[in-house]
Amino acid sequence: QVLLVESGGGSVLAGGSLRLSCTASGAFYNEHFGRFCMAWFRGDEREGVAAIYESDGSTWYDDSVKGRFTISQDKAKNTLYLEMNSLKPADTATYYCAADLCAVPYWRLGWDHLPDFGYRGQGTQVTVSS
């Protein structure tokens, strides 16, 4: 079992910042801790925006958020973060934390987008107004 709980969503004006958090827990997660790819997806289409490989901390970003969003992880707290700066109305969406076991992160295999991940949280809403 992998339980993912997001927090930190809200409403901001364009140009503002938000930080999302995701706490991971569960027997399966604890057993395989350190071998997951963790990611943030958004919207009905589940667009992958950022990911991190627990094993070595390598990261991936969608072109639409590069330079504005930063993904990070506090392993001691089992918590994933997404720091979002210079927010735009186009960033408005429900953001989902996700986890997937991966021996090699997808972006090292030549993927230019993230596939569906096996575990996903309930989501947190981010609204950016102009």
Short mmCIF file of C-alpha atoms in Angstrom, two decimals:
data_model
loop_
_atom_site.label_atom_id
_atom_site.label_comp_id
_atom_site.label_asym_id
_atom_site.label_seq_id
_atom_site.Cartn_x
_atom_site.Cartn_y
_atom_site.Cartn_z
CA GLN A 1 0.00 0.00 0.00
CA VAL A 2 1.17 3.52 -0.81
CA LEU A 3 -0.78 6.40 0.70
CA LEU A 4 -0.13 9.89 -0.66
CA VAL A 5 -1.65 12.98 0.92
CA GLU A 6 -1.22 16.41 -0.67
CA SER A 7 -1.53 19.83 0.92
CA GLY A 8 -0.63 23.43 0.18
CA GLY A 9 -2.95 24.31 -2.67
CA GLY A 10 -4.78 27.62 -2.79
CA SER A 11 -5.53 30.75 -4.77
CA VAL A 12 -2.90 33.28 -5.80
CA LEU A 13 -2.50 36.13 -8.24
CA ALA A 14 -0.41 35.68 -11.35
CA GLY A 15 3.27 36.03 -10.52
CA GLY A 16 2.77 34.62 -7.05
CA SER A 17 4.15 31.48 -5.42
CA LEU A 18 2.85 28.37 -3.70
CA ARG A 19 4.49 25.30 -2.20
CA LEU A 20 2.75 21.96 -2.39
CA SER A 21 3.56 19.13 -0.02
CA CYS A 22 2.90 15.40 -0.25
CA THR A 23 3.41 12.96 2.60
CA ALA A 24 3.95 9.33 1.63
CA SER A 25 3.26 6.34 3.86
CA GLY A 26 2.17 2.70 3.76
CA ALA A 27 3.73 -0.68 4.13
CA PHE A 28 4.69 -1.08 0.47
CA TYR A 29 6.20 2.40 0.34
CA ASN A 30 8.23 1.81 3.50
CA GLU A 31 9.44 -1.56 2.25
CA HIS A 32 10.68 -0.10 -1.02
CA PHE A 33 11.64 3.35 0.19
CA GLY A 34 14.38 4.88 -1.91
CA ARG A 35 13.41 3.05 -5.08
CA PHE A 36 10.44 5.15 -6.14
CA CYS A 37 10.07 7.80 -8.78
CA MET A 38 7.95 10.53 -7.19
CA ALA A 39 6.12 13.08 -9.29
CA TRP A 40 3.55 15.82 -9.54
CA PHE A 41 0.82 15.63 -12.17
CA ARG A 42 -1.93 18.12 -12.87
CA GLY A 43 -5.34 18.41 -14.49
CA ASP A 44 -7.87 16.03 -15.92
CA GLU A 45 -5.29 14.83 -18.46
CA ARG A 46 -2.87 14.03 -15.65
CA GLU A 47 -0.08 16.02 -17.24
CA GLY A 48 3.25 15.26 -15.62
CA VAL A 49 4.98 18.46 -14.55
CA ALA A 50 7.91 17.36 -12.38
CA ALA A 51 9.51 14.19 -11.05
CA ILE A 52 12.36 13.09 -8.81
CA TYR A 53 14.17 9.78 -8.46
CA GLU A 54 14.49 8.86 -4.79
CA SER A 55 17.67 6.87 -5.31
CA ASP A 56 19.87 9.72 -6.49
CA GLY A 57 17.70 12.84 -6.47
CA SER A 58 17.77 13.35 -10.22
CA THR A 59 14.89 15.46 -11.48
CA TRP A 60 12.79 16.02 -14.58
CA TYR A 61 10.55 18.94 -15.54
CA ASP A 62 8.02 19.52 -18.26
CA ASP A 63 9.03 22.40 -20.52
CA SER A 64 6.01 24.41 -19.38
CA VAL A 65 7.36 24.70 -15.82
CA LYS A 66 11.14 24.66 -16.26
CA GLY A 67 12.77 27.54 -14.43
CA ARG A 68 9.62 28.22 -12.39
CA PHE A 69 8.89 25.00 -10.47
CA THR A 70 11.27 23.04 -8.24
CA ILE A 71 10.65 19.51 -7.01
CA SER A 72 12.41 18.27 -3.89
CA GLN A 73 12.12 15.59 -1.24
CA ASP A 74 12.81 15.43 2.48
CA LYS A 75 13.50 11.74 3.00
CA ALA A 76 13.55 12.07 6.78
CA LYS A 77 9.94 13.27 6.66
CA ASN A 78 8.83 11.12 3.70
CA THR A 79 7.63 14.34 2.16
CA LEU A 80 7.70 15.51 -1.44
CA TYR A 81 7.50 19.21 -2.30
CA LEU A 82 6.74 21.31 -5.34
CA GLU A 83 7.84 24.93 -5.10
CA MET A 84 5.93 26.93 -7.70
CA ASN A 85 7.05 30.46 -8.58
CA SER A 86 5.99 32.96 -11.23
CA LEU A 87 2.63 31.26 -11.42
CA LYS A 88 0.44 31.82 -14.46
CA PRO A 89 -3.30 31.38 -14.97
CA ALA A 90 -2.42 28.42 -17.22
CA ASP A 91 -1.03 26.66 -14.13
CA THR A 92 -4.53 26.49 -12.65
CA ALA A 93 -5.38 22.83 -12.05
CA THR A 94 -5.74 20.09 -9.48
CA TYR A 95 -2.24 18.89 -8.64
CA TYR A 96 -1.67 15.25 -7.80
CA CYS A 97 1.25 13.63 -6.05
CA ALA A 98 2.20 10.25 -7.54
CA ALA A 99 4.61 7.39 -6.95
CA ASP A 100 5.90 4.51 -9.05
CA LEU A 101 8.58 1.93 -8.49
CA CYS A 102 11.32 2.50 -11.04
CA ALA A 103 14.69 0.86 -11.39
CA VAL A 104 15.69 3.59 -13.85
CA PRO A 105 13.87 6.93 -14.04
CA TYR A 106 11.81 7.32 -17.19
CA TRP A 107 13.61 10.44 -18.34
CA ARG A 108 16.87 8.53 -18.55
CA LEU A 109 15.20 6.10 -20.91
CA GLY A 110 14.46 8.87 -23.39
CA TRP A 111 10.87 9.57 -22.32
CA ASP A 112 9.92 13.23 -22.88
CA HIS A 113 6.81 12.89 -20.76
CA LEU A 114 5.76 10.88 -17.72
CA PRO A 115 3.59 7.77 -18.05
CA ASP A 116 0.78 7.10 -15.61
CA PHE A 117 2.15 6.28 -12.18
CA GLY A 118 0.82 3.40 -10.12
CA TYR A 119 -0.07 5.37 -7.00
CA ARG A 120 -1.70 8.79 -6.80
CA GLY A 121 -3.11 11.07 -4.11
CA GLN A 122 -6.47 12.78 -4.05
CA GLY A 123 -5.14 16.09 -5.31
CA THR A 124 -4.99 19.70 -4.18
CA GLN A 125 -6.42 22.62 -6.10
CA VAL A 126 -4.24 25.47 -7.36
CA THR A 127 -5.98 28.53 -8.80
CA VAL A 128 -4.05 31.39 -10.38
CA SER A 129 -5.96 34.50 -11.31
CA SER A 130 -4.81 37.36 -13.51
#
